[in-house]
């Protein structure tokens, strides 16, 4: 079977490599010349664990190729996946579908025969129907189907999530389209992955509902953490106490600085807009967005408070910049607003992130100093703030860390450290939602 993937970003590249691993012939179309050059040279344009080997092995096996030429890619492809970005549109919170519709038109012009045009990008309800109209208007002669196959992978664990997903959702409305997608996903069917066949609108909405629910769960435990601080309770015990209830579940109950990343912020906003547009407002999603925004802005204030009310002239070491560990993705990372505020208030920021520093340079204030490693960042700092819970930060010995610093303030926004051990090492430790 042959397919094409339009867009070689986090989702397109991982999906393409995994489909190739399932023995499908995949050609990825990428417009960004720098990304394409990197891929041709065997270098990954993003950081995702295991991706370089998976890509290079499948390229070597002749199952995976990259091109800027859409016509060559879609020729003979039984399915063409659209995996381009759907960022927030400026001004109104809607998903910006410019790239999706442009890709649909390009695909329509290039196809030479029947194919299923599948959205893998996260797209609002109605996008599939609109794509069908665009394709039909561009090529009235073309035989095609449109389908929705939203992607649920998590950055940092993307290959595992794609290869062993909890479920696959396929919105398709003809037997022919369902057959193509069933064949493509046959390796997952064989390992008994639930495959949920739905209509197109249902599949589109399912993706937003999943992300909004997870964002709400994170936001709920963050609010509980704030309450724990007021009443002297421990949020980790609360999370365990509720999470062991099978109806609630333990995942996504870790308190932190507020959700960020390439999906939750934009997808909650887009769902909120869709719900308003259709006259069925989602107050829960609206509250989630507002509470999370407020939380992200309040994190810098925690640091300022821990530093005695002002950070002017103080040196602050920041560990972790990406929105979560095991990715280089800085999109909507909580680090952005925290660092902007601290630097704006006159702090000197010395930052370290294992993979995110290249992307961080584009979004953080130019005054930020990027360091070799954690101890280099901590050297001479008055305060240390942990924003992203990379594993290597867990292993830092408290005594060495403390010895490297000038001051003793430690703000742990992910609760990775043991408060008792940190206080014994001489730190003035501030976690999230833990007593005293
Ligand atoms: N990143 C995630 O973890 C994740 C998870 C699930 C779903 N999604 C969704 O998947 C979609 C893609 O997200 P991403 O993070 O991979 O984005 P991304 O920005 O990393 O990748 C998109 C890529 O598409 C390329 N592109 C744009 N227009 C093109 C065109 N016409 N032809 C060829 N290439 C084109 C861009 O150059 C870019 O490399 C979004 O809708 C997102 O919401 C993302």
GROMACS .gro file of C-alpha atoms and ligand atoms in nm:
model
  480
    1UNK     CA    1   0.000   0.000   0.000
    2UNK     CA    2   0.119   0.352  -0.076
    3UNK     CA    3   0.024   0.668   0.112
    4UNK     CA    4   0.135   1.030   0.128
    5UNK     CA    5   0.171   1.249   0.436
    6UNK     CA    6   0.141   1.626   0.389
    7UNK     CA    7   0.352   1.791   0.661
    8UNK     CA    8   0.663   1.649   0.825
    9UNK     CA    9   0.629   1.802   1.172
   10UNK     CA   10   0.582   1.626   1.507
   11UNK     CA   11   0.270   1.440   1.397
   12UNK     CA   12   0.341   1.396   1.024
   13UNK     CA   13   0.693   1.265   1.068
   14UNK     CA   14   0.611   1.027   1.352
   15UNK     CA   15   0.297   0.896   1.181
   16UNK     CA   16   0.479   0.851   0.851
   17UNK     CA   17   0.768   0.662   1.012
   18UNK     CA   18   0.529   0.439   1.208
   19UNK     CA   19   0.311   0.361   0.904
   20UNK     CA   20   0.633   0.277   0.716
   21UNK     CA   21   0.732   0.046   1.002
   22UNK     CA   22   0.395  -0.126   0.945
   23UNK     CA   23   0.523  -0.197   0.589
   24UNK     CA   24   0.332   0.080   0.412
   25UNK     CA   25   0.518   0.285   0.151
   26UNK     CA   26   0.504   0.645   0.271
   27UNK     CA   27   0.614   0.969   0.107
   28UNK     CA   28   0.621   1.279   0.324
   29UNK     CA   29   0.570   1.618   0.160
   30UNK     CA   30   0.733   1.904   0.351
   31UNK     CA   31   0.736   2.269   0.237
   32UNK     CA   32   1.000   2.392   0.479
   33UNK     CA   33   1.327   2.366   0.284
   34UNK     CA   34   1.545   2.351   0.597
   35UNK     CA   35   1.340   2.063   0.740
   36UNK     CA   36   1.347   1.882   0.408
   37UNK     CA   37   1.726   1.922   0.378
   38UNK     CA   38   1.768   1.786   0.730
   39UNK     CA   39   1.546   1.486   0.656
   40UNK     CA   40   1.733   1.413   0.332
   41UNK     CA   41   2.057   1.422   0.529
   42UNK     CA   42   1.917   1.178   0.788
   43UNK     CA   43   1.891   1.447   1.060
   44UNK     CA   44   1.567   1.491   1.255
   45UNK     CA   45   1.425   1.846   1.247
   46UNK     CA   46   1.262   1.778   1.588
   47UNK     CA   47   1.364   1.594   1.902
   48UNK     CA   48   1.155   1.286   1.973
   49UNK     CA   49   1.308   0.981   2.143
   50UNK     CA   50   1.376   0.695   1.901
   51UNK     CA   51   1.262   0.888   1.594
   52UNK     CA   52   1.598   0.914   1.419
   53UNK     CA   53   1.650   0.537   1.416
   54UNK     CA   54   1.291   0.463   1.309
   55UNK     CA   55   1.310   0.717   1.025
   56UNK     CA   56   1.654   0.620   0.903
   57UNK     CA   57   1.582   0.244   0.917
   58UNK     CA   58   1.266   0.289   0.711
   59UNK     CA   59   1.436   0.520   0.462
   60UNK     CA   60   1.709   0.256   0.422
   61UNK     CA   61   1.443  -0.013   0.371
   62UNK     CA   62   1.293   0.196   0.089
   63UNK     CA   63   0.956   0.240   0.263
   64UNK     CA   64   0.990   0.606   0.365
   65UNK     CA   65   1.085   0.905   0.149
   66UNK     CA   66   1.072   1.284   0.170
   67UNK     CA   67   0.998   1.535  -0.101
   68UNK     CA   68   0.883   1.887  -0.173
   69UNK     CA   69   0.702   1.765  -0.483
   70UNK     CA   70   0.341   1.691  -0.394
   71UNK     CA   71   0.254   1.547  -0.737
   72UNK     CA   72   0.518   1.276  -0.707
   73UNK     CA   73   0.411   1.198  -0.351
   74UNK     CA   74   0.038   1.154  -0.411
   75UNK     CA   75   0.072   0.965  -0.739
   76UNK     CA   76  -0.079   0.623  -0.672
   77UNK     CA   77  -0.138   0.697  -0.304
   78UNK     CA   78  -0.446   0.518  -0.170
   79UNK     CA   79  -0.466   0.769   0.115
   80UNK     CA   80  -0.328   1.120   0.154
   81UNK     CA   81  -0.297   1.239   0.514
   82UNK     CA   82  -0.301   1.608   0.597
   83UNK     CA   83  -0.082   1.665   0.905
   84UNK     CA   84  -0.011   2.038   0.882
   85UNK     CA   85  -0.037   2.286   1.169
   86UNK     CA   86  -0.369   2.424   1.296
   87UNK     CA   87  -0.255   2.706   1.527
   88UNK     CA   88  -0.485   2.952   1.699
   89UNK     CA   89  -0.610   3.221   1.461
   90UNK     CA   90  -0.515   3.568   1.579
   91UNK     CA   91  -0.792   3.752   1.755
   92UNK     CA   92  -1.074   3.504   1.798
   93UNK     CA   93  -0.944   3.170   1.929
   94UNK     CA   94  -1.062   2.972   1.626
   95UNK     CA   95  -0.829   2.715   1.472
   96UNK     CA   96  -0.647   2.869   1.176
   97UNK     CA   97  -0.725   2.633   0.889
   98UNK     CA   98  -0.527   2.818   0.624
   99UNK     CA   99  -0.262   2.545   0.600
  100UNK     CA  100  -0.519   2.265   0.597
  101UNK     CA  101  -0.725   2.418   0.318
  102UNK     CA  102  -0.415   2.509   0.116
  103UNK     CA  103  -0.294   2.150   0.149
  104UNK     CA  104  -0.637   2.016   0.045
  105UNK     CA  105  -0.632   2.227  -0.268
  106UNK     CA  106  -0.276   2.120  -0.353
  107UNK     CA  107  -0.369   1.756  -0.303
  108UNK     CA  108  -0.677   1.795  -0.522
  109UNK     CA  109  -0.470   1.944  -0.805
  110UNK     CA  110  -0.206   1.671  -0.779
  111UNK     CA  111  -0.414   1.353  -0.748
  112UNK     CA  112  -0.443   1.136  -1.055
  113UNK     CA  113  -0.700   0.886  -0.928
  114UNK     CA  114  -0.917   0.780  -0.635
  115UNK     CA  115  -0.772   0.846  -0.293
  116UNK     CA  116  -0.898   0.900   0.062
  117UNK     CA  117  -0.803   1.247   0.185
  118UNK     CA  118  -0.760   1.211   0.561
  119UNK     CA  119  -0.721   1.487   0.819
  120UNK     CA  120  -0.472   1.386   1.085
  121UNK     CA  121  -0.435   1.747   1.193
  122UNK     CA  122  -0.668   1.845   1.478
  123UNK     CA  123  -0.949   2.023   1.297
  124UNK     CA  124  -1.281   2.168   1.413
  125UNK     CA  125  -1.614   2.012   1.331
  126UNK     CA  126  -1.708   2.091   0.973
  127UNK     CA  127  -1.353   2.093   0.834
  128UNK     CA  128  -1.388   1.756   0.661
  129UNK     CA  129  -1.703   1.871   0.481
  130UNK     CA  130  -1.528   2.194   0.378
  131UNK     CA  131  -1.230   1.997   0.246
  132UNK     CA  132  -1.469   1.787   0.035
  133UNK     CA  133  -1.615   2.109  -0.111
  134UNK     CA  134  -1.269   2.251  -0.185
  135UNK     CA  135  -1.151   1.931  -0.352
  136UNK     CA  136  -1.470   1.903  -0.554
  137UNK     CA  137  -1.453   2.269  -0.664
  138UNK     CA  138  -1.085   2.231  -0.759
  139UNK     CA  139  -1.126   1.899  -0.942
  140UNK     CA  140  -1.491   1.823  -1.029
  141UNK     CA  141  -1.371   1.511  -1.217
  142UNK     CA  142  -1.186   1.353  -0.923
  143UNK     CA  143  -1.309   1.046  -0.738
  144UNK     CA  144  -1.224   1.078  -0.370
  145UNK     CA  145  -1.346   1.040  -0.014
  146UNK     CA  146  -1.272   1.253   0.289
  147UNK     CA  147  -1.204   1.098   0.629
  148UNK     CA  148  -1.101   1.216   0.974
  149UNK     CA  149  -0.838   1.026   1.169
  150UNK     CA  150  -0.735   1.244   1.463
  151UNK     CA  151  -0.401   1.172   1.627
  152UNK     CA  152  -0.371   1.119   2.002
  153UNK     CA  153   0.007   1.072   2.035
  154UNK     CA  154   0.196   1.258   2.307
  155UNK     CA  155   0.524   1.427   2.230
  156UNK     CA  156   0.804   1.254   2.419
  157UNK     CA  157   0.633   0.915   2.383
  158UNK     CA  158   0.504   0.959   2.032
  159UNK     CA  159   0.629   0.637   1.875
  160UNK     CA  160   0.497   0.417   2.155
  161UNK     CA  161   0.166   0.600   2.148
  162UNK     CA  162   0.134   0.556   1.771
  163UNK     CA  163   0.237   0.190   1.769
  164UNK     CA  164   0.034   0.090   2.075
  165UNK     CA  165  -0.249   0.342   2.103
  166UNK     CA  166  -0.541   0.314   2.346
  167UNK     CA  167  -0.766   0.344   2.041
  168UNK     CA  168  -0.780   0.464   1.682
  169UNK     CA  169  -1.068   0.688   1.579
  170UNK     CA  170  -1.172   0.686   1.215
  171UNK     CA  171  -1.447   0.910   1.082
  172UNK     CA  172  -1.535   0.783   0.735
  173UNK     CA  173  -1.858   0.760   0.545
  174UNK     CA  174  -1.805   0.518   0.258
  175UNK     CA  175  -1.712   0.149   0.261
  176UNK     CA  176  -1.427   0.223   0.023
  177UNK     CA  177  -1.270   0.481   0.259
  178UNK     CA  178  -1.322   0.259   0.564
  179UNK     CA  179  -1.156  -0.033   0.379
  180UNK     CA  180  -0.848   0.173   0.291
  181UNK     CA  181  -0.807   0.290   0.651
  182UNK     CA  182  -0.883  -0.054   0.795
  183UNK     CA  183  -0.606  -0.202   0.576
  184UNK     CA  184  -0.363   0.070   0.680
  185UNK     CA  185  -0.430   0.010   1.049
  186UNK     CA  186  -0.437  -0.370   1.016
  187UNK     CA  187  -0.120  -0.417   1.229
  188UNK     CA  188  -0.297  -0.238   1.516
  189UNK     CA  189  -0.616  -0.435   1.459
  190UNK     CA  190  -0.406  -0.751   1.497
  191UNK     CA  191  -0.290  -0.642   1.844
  192UNK     CA  192  -0.655  -0.584   1.935
  193UNK     CA  193  -0.643  -0.205   1.943
  194UNK     CA  194  -0.999  -0.076   1.960
  195UNK     CA  195  -1.079   0.095   1.629
  196UNK     CA  196  -1.372   0.332   1.666
  197UNK     CA  197  -1.549   0.396   1.335
  198UNK     CA  198  -1.765   0.708   1.337
  199UNK     CA  199  -1.899   0.980   1.113
  200UNK     CA  200  -1.662   1.261   1.018
  201UNK     CA  201  -1.804   1.524   1.258
  202UNK     CA  202  -1.792   1.279   1.548
  203UNK     CA  203  -1.427   1.196   1.487
  204UNK     CA  204  -1.340   1.565   1.461
  205UNK     CA  205  -1.515   1.645   1.787
  206UNK     CA  206  -1.376   1.340   1.970
  207UNK     CA  207  -1.023   1.478   1.946
  208UNK     CA  208  -1.120   1.814   2.097
  209UNK     CA  209  -1.330   1.648   2.366
  210UNK     CA  210  -1.033   1.429   2.465
  211UNK     CA  211  -0.791   1.721   2.492
  212UNK     CA  212  -1.040   1.944   2.672
  213UNK     CA  213  -1.113   1.671   2.924
  214UNK     CA  214  -0.743   1.614   2.995
  215UNK     CA  215  -0.679   1.988   3.021
  216UNK     CA  216  -0.970   2.011   3.266
  217UNK     CA  217  -0.828   1.727   3.476
  218UNK     CA  218  -0.488   1.898   3.501
  219UNK     CA  219  -0.653   2.228   3.586
  220UNK     CA  220  -0.867   2.063   3.853
  221UNK     CA  221  -0.568   1.920   4.039
  222UNK     CA  222  -0.389   2.255   4.008
  223UNK     CA  223  -0.683   2.422   4.181
  224UNK     CA  224  -0.680   2.152   4.448
  225UNK     CA  225  -0.307   2.220   4.495
  226UNK     CA  226  -0.381   2.585   4.567
  227UNK     CA  227  -0.644   2.481   4.819
  228UNK     CA  228  -0.403   2.231   4.978
  229UNK     CA  229  -0.157   2.513   5.037
  230UNK     CA  230  -0.423   2.711   5.222
  231UNK     CA  231  -0.550   2.428   5.441
  232UNK     CA  232  -0.223   2.241   5.507
  233UNK     CA  233  -0.310   1.934   5.297
  234UNK     CA  234  -0.081   1.748   5.055
  235UNK     CA  235  -0.197   1.748   4.693
  236UNK     CA  236  -0.007   1.428   4.611
  237UNK     CA  237  -0.204   1.237   4.871
  238UNK     CA  238  -0.526   1.396   4.747
  239UNK     CA  239  -0.436   1.295   4.389
  240UNK     CA  240  -0.360   0.939   4.498
  241UNK     CA  241  -0.668   0.925   4.714
  242UNK     CA  242  -0.895   1.022   4.426
  243UNK     CA  243  -0.692   0.869   4.143
  244UNK     CA  244  -0.716   0.516   4.283
  245UNK     CA  245  -1.087   0.541   4.218
  246UNK     CA  246  -1.120   0.366   3.883
  247UNK     CA  247  -1.382   0.616   3.771
  248UNK     CA  248  -1.125   0.897   3.806
  249UNK     CA  249  -0.791   0.734   3.722
  250UNK     CA  250  -0.442   0.838   3.834
  251UNK     CA  251  -0.311   0.998   3.515
  252UNK     CA  252  -0.309   1.373   3.458
  253UNK     CA  253  -0.338   1.446   3.830
  254UNK     CA  254   0.008   1.599   3.874
  255UNK     CA  255   0.006   1.958   3.990
  256UNK     CA  256   0.229   2.203   3.805
  257UNK     CA  257   0.262   2.549   3.654
  258UNK     CA  258  -0.039   2.511   3.421
  259UNK     CA  259  -0.067   2.321   3.096
  260UNK     CA  260   0.109   2.442   2.782
  261UNK     CA  261   0.232   2.278   2.465
  262UNK     CA  262   0.129   2.249   2.106
  263UNK     CA  263  -0.220   2.110   2.170
  264UNK     CA  264  -0.410   2.181   2.493
  265UNK     CA  265  -0.399   2.563   2.481
  266UNK     CA  266  -0.507   2.594   2.117
  267UNK     CA  267  -0.750   2.302   2.123
  268UNK     CA  268  -0.936   2.420   2.434
  269UNK     CA  269  -0.967   2.766   2.278
  270UNK     CA  270  -1.091   2.625   1.948
  271UNK     CA  271  -1.346   2.398   2.119
  272UNK     CA  272  -1.469   2.693   2.322
  273UNK     CA  273  -1.520   2.892   2.000
  274UNK     CA  274  -1.695   2.604   1.821
  275UNK     CA  275  -1.928   2.554   2.119
  276UNK     CA  276  -2.015   2.925   2.122
  277UNK     CA  277  -2.067   2.933   1.745
  278UNK     CA  278  -2.309   2.641   1.760
  279UNK     CA  279  -2.503   2.791   2.052
  280UNK     CA  280  -2.396   2.521   2.300
  281UNK     CA  281  -2.134   2.703   2.509
  282UNK     CA  282  -1.902   2.488   2.718
  283UNK     CA  283  -1.867   2.671   3.049
  284UNK     CA  284  -1.636   2.401   3.183
  285UNK     CA  285  -1.392   2.450   2.896
  286UNK     CA  286  -1.418   2.829   2.928
  287UNK     CA  287  -1.337   2.805   3.299
  288UNK     CA  288  -1.048   2.567   3.230
  289UNK     CA  289  -0.893   2.813   2.985
  290UNK     CA  290  -0.936   3.109   3.222
  291UNK     CA  291  -0.806   2.924   3.530
  292UNK     CA  292  -0.506   2.790   3.340
  293UNK     CA  293  -0.417   3.133   3.195
  294UNK     CA  294  -0.434   3.286   3.542
  295UNK     CA  295  -0.221   3.006   3.684
  296UNK     CA  296   0.052   3.048   3.423
  297UNK     CA  297   0.072   3.421   3.495
  298UNK     CA  298   0.077   3.364   3.871
  299UNK     CA  299   0.380   3.133   3.861
  300UNK     CA  300   0.629   3.418   3.823
  301UNK     CA  301   0.469   3.582   4.128
  302UNK     CA  302   0.542   3.267   4.331
  303UNK     CA  303   0.908   3.303   4.241
  304UNK     CA  304   0.909   3.675   4.320
  305UNK     CA  305   0.741   3.606   4.653
  306UNK     CA  306   0.990   3.327   4.735
  307UNK     CA  307   1.270   3.575   4.661
  308UNK     CA  308   1.137   3.817   4.923
  309UNK     CA  309   0.917   4.035   4.702
  310UNK     CA  310   1.162   4.145   4.432
  311UNK     CA  311   1.392   3.978   4.181
  312UNK     CA  312   1.558   4.300   4.060
  313UNK     CA  313   1.931   4.238   4.021
  314UNK     CA  314   1.896   3.877   4.134
  315UNK     CA  315   2.030   3.585   3.936
  316UNK     CA  316   1.774   3.312   3.877
  317UNK     CA  317   1.867   2.969   3.747
  318UNK     CA  318   1.592   2.805   3.544
  319UNK     CA  319   1.595   2.429   3.487
  320UNK     CA  320   1.370   2.311   3.204
  321UNK     CA  321   1.217   2.529   2.933
  322UNK     CA  322   1.012   2.299   2.711
  323UNK     CA  323   0.643   2.249   2.789
  324UNK     CA  324   0.718   1.895   2.904
  325UNK     CA  325   1.020   1.662   2.918
  326UNK     CA  326   1.151   1.456   2.624
  327UNK     CA  327   1.064   1.712   2.359
  328UNK     CA  328   1.225   2.026   2.220
  329UNK     CA  329   0.881   2.185   2.173
  330UNK     CA  330   0.849   2.531   2.330
  331UNK     CA  331   0.498   2.610   2.201
  332UNK     CA  332   0.299   2.777   2.481
  333UNK     CA  333   0.543   2.649   2.743
  334UNK     CA  334   0.480   2.791   3.092
  335UNK     CA  335   0.850   2.889   3.091
  336UNK     CA  336   0.775   3.165   2.839
  337UNK     CA  337   0.552   3.378   3.062
  338UNK     CA  338   0.749   3.299   3.379
  339UNK     CA  339   1.083   3.403   3.229
  340UNK     CA  340   0.938   3.707   3.048
  341UNK     CA  341   0.801   3.838   3.380
  342UNK     CA  342   1.115   3.765   3.584
  343UNK     CA  343   1.346   3.916   3.321
  344UNK     CA  344   1.108   4.213   3.285
  345UNK     CA  345   1.133   4.267   3.662
  346UNK     CA  346   1.512   4.293   3.635
  347UNK     CA  347   1.627   3.936   3.709
  348UNK     CA  348   1.926   3.784   3.534
  349UNK     CA  349   1.809   3.449   3.392
  350UNK     CA  350   2.053   3.160   3.353
  351UNK     CA  351   1.867   2.874   3.185
  352UNK     CA  352   1.932   2.515   3.091
  353UNK     CA  353   1.720   2.262   2.904
  354UNK     CA  354   1.851   1.931   2.765
  355UNK     CA  355   1.683   1.967   2.422
  356UNK     CA  356   1.483   2.290   2.406
  357UNK     CA  357   1.742   2.568   2.401
  358UNK     CA  358   1.752   2.617   2.024
  359UNK     CA  359   1.376   2.666   2.005
  360UNK     CA  360   1.380   2.871   2.328
  361UNK     CA  361   1.610   3.132   2.173
  362UNK     CA  362   1.330   3.225   1.934
  363UNK     CA  363   1.068   3.286   2.204
  364UNK     CA  364   1.248   3.395   2.523
  365UNK     CA  365   1.388   3.745   2.592
  366UNK     CA  366   1.729   3.798   2.429
  367UNK     CA  367   1.887   3.866   2.770
  368UNK     CA  368   1.849   3.501   2.881
  369UNK     CA  369   2.184   3.327   2.927
  370UNK     CA  370   2.185   2.964   2.808
  371UNK     CA  371   2.403   2.731   3.014
  372UNK     CA  372   2.600   2.411   2.955
  373UNK     CA  373   2.420   2.207   3.217
  374UNK     CA  374   2.222   2.233   3.539
  375UNK     CA  375   2.518   2.307   3.765
  376UNK     CA  376   2.642   2.574   3.525
  377UNK     CA  377   2.297   2.738   3.543
  378UNK     CA  378   2.295   2.716   3.923
  379UNK     CA  379   2.645   2.865   3.957
  380UNK     CA  380   2.618   3.185   4.162
  381UNK     CA  381   2.236   3.196   4.141
  382UNK     CA  382   2.026   3.351   4.416
  383UNK     CA  383   1.732   3.127   4.335
  384UNK     CA  384   1.666   2.816   4.132
  385UNK     CA  385   1.335   2.747   3.958
  386UNK     CA  386   1.252   2.406   3.815
  387UNK     CA  387   0.992   2.442   3.541
  388UNK     CA  388   1.012   2.116   3.341
  389UNK     CA  389   1.062   1.776   3.503
  390UNK     CA  390   1.337   1.626   3.286
  391UNK     CA  391   1.467   1.307   3.450
  392UNK     CA  392   1.822   1.437   3.473
  393UNK     CA  393   1.703   1.715   3.708
  394UNK     CA  394   1.567   1.454   3.950
  395UNK     CA  395   1.912   1.307   3.989
  396UNK     CA  396   2.088   1.633   4.086
  397UNK     CA  397   2.237   1.595   4.433
  398UNK     CA  398   2.096   1.862   4.670
  399UNK     CA  399   2.434   1.928   4.832
  400UNK     CA  400   2.613   1.995   4.500
  401UNK     CA  401   2.331   2.210   4.377
  402UNK     CA  402   2.322   2.412   4.696
  403UNK     CA  403   2.703   2.451   4.695
  404UNK     CA  404   2.696   2.588   4.339
  405UNK     CA  405   2.449   2.863   4.431
  406UNK     CA  406   2.490   3.193   4.609
  407UNK     CA  407   2.137   3.195   4.752
  408UNK     CA  408   1.916   2.917   4.881
  409UNK     CA  409   1.572   2.970   4.725
  410UNK     CA  410   1.440   2.665   4.538
  411UNK     CA  411   1.103   2.688   4.360
  412UNK     CA  412   1.004   2.342   4.238
  413UNK     CA  413   0.706   2.389   4.005
  414UNK     CA  414   0.678   2.013   3.936
  415UNK     CA  415   0.734   1.874   4.286
  416UNK     CA  416   1.022   1.655   4.169
  417UNK     CA  417   1.230   1.702   4.483
  418UNK     CA  418   1.180   1.568   4.832
  419UNK     CA  419   1.106   1.878   5.043
  420UNK     CA  420   1.266   1.724   5.354
  421UNK     CA  421   1.592   1.637   5.175
  422UNK     CA  422   1.605   1.980   5.013
  423UNK     CA  423   1.547   2.161   5.343
  424UNK     CA  424   1.813   1.943   5.508
  425UNK     CA  425   2.054   2.050   5.233
  426UNK     CA  426   1.989   2.412   5.333
  427UNK     CA  427   1.736   2.511   5.068
  428UNK     CA  428   1.443   2.739   5.127
  429UNK     CA  429   1.214   2.496   4.937
  430UNK     CA  430   0.884   2.592   4.775
  431UNK     CA  431   0.681   2.318   4.606
  432UNK     CA  432   0.324   2.310   4.478
  433UNK     CA  433   0.034   2.212   4.702
  434UNK     CA  434   0.245   2.062   4.978
  435UNK     CA  435   0.232   2.160   5.343
  436UNK     CA  436   0.479   2.411   5.491
  437LIG     N1  437   0.230   1.788   1.830
  437LIG     C1  438   0.149   1.701   1.887
  437LIG     O1  439   0.179   1.642   1.992
  437LIG     C2  440   0.015   1.670   1.827
  437LIG     C3  441  -0.058   1.560   1.875
  437LIG     C4  442  -0.182   1.532   1.816
  437LIG     C5  443  -0.232   1.612   1.714
  437LIG     N2  444  -0.159   1.720   1.672
  437LIG     C6  445  -0.211   1.800   1.561
  437LIG     O2  446  -0.142   1.766   1.443
  437LIG     C7  447  -0.128   1.882   1.357
  437LIG     C8  448   0.018   1.905   1.325
  437LIG     O3  449   0.084   1.935   1.446
  437LIG     P1  450   0.244   1.934   1.456
  437LIG     O4  451   0.279   1.953   1.598
  437LIG     O5  452   0.297   1.815   1.382
  437LIG     O6  453   0.277   2.066   1.371
  437LIG     P2  454   0.417   2.112   1.310
  437LIG     O7  455   0.410   2.257   1.297
  437LIG     O8  456   0.529   2.047   1.386
  437LIG     O9  457   0.419   2.043   1.165
  437LIG     C9  458   0.345   2.085   1.055
  437LIG    C10  459   0.435   2.074   0.934
  437LIG    O10  460   0.359   2.088   0.816
  437LIG    C11  461   0.437   2.159   0.719
  437LIG     N3  462   0.345   2.212   0.617
  437LIG    C12  463   0.254   2.311   0.629
  437LIG     N4  464   0.184   2.327   0.515
  437LIG    C13  465   0.232   2.233   0.429
  437LIG    C14  466   0.198   2.198   0.295
  437LIG     N5  467   0.102   2.259   0.227
  437LIG     N6  468   0.269   2.098   0.236
  437LIG    C15  469   0.365   2.034   0.303
  437LIG     N7  470   0.401   2.062   0.430
  437LIG    C16  471   0.333   2.160   0.493
  437LIG    C17  472   0.510   2.262   0.801
  437LIG    O11  473   0.624   2.312   0.735
  437LIG    C18  474   0.544   2.180   0.927
  437LIG    O12  475   0.669   2.116   0.915
  437LIG    C19  476  -0.195   1.997   1.434
  437LIG    O13  477  -0.328   2.008   1.392
  437LIG    C20  478  -0.191   1.949   1.578
  437LIG    O14  479  -0.292   2.003   1.657
  437LIG    C21  480  -0.037   1.749   1.724
   0.00000   0.00000   0.00000
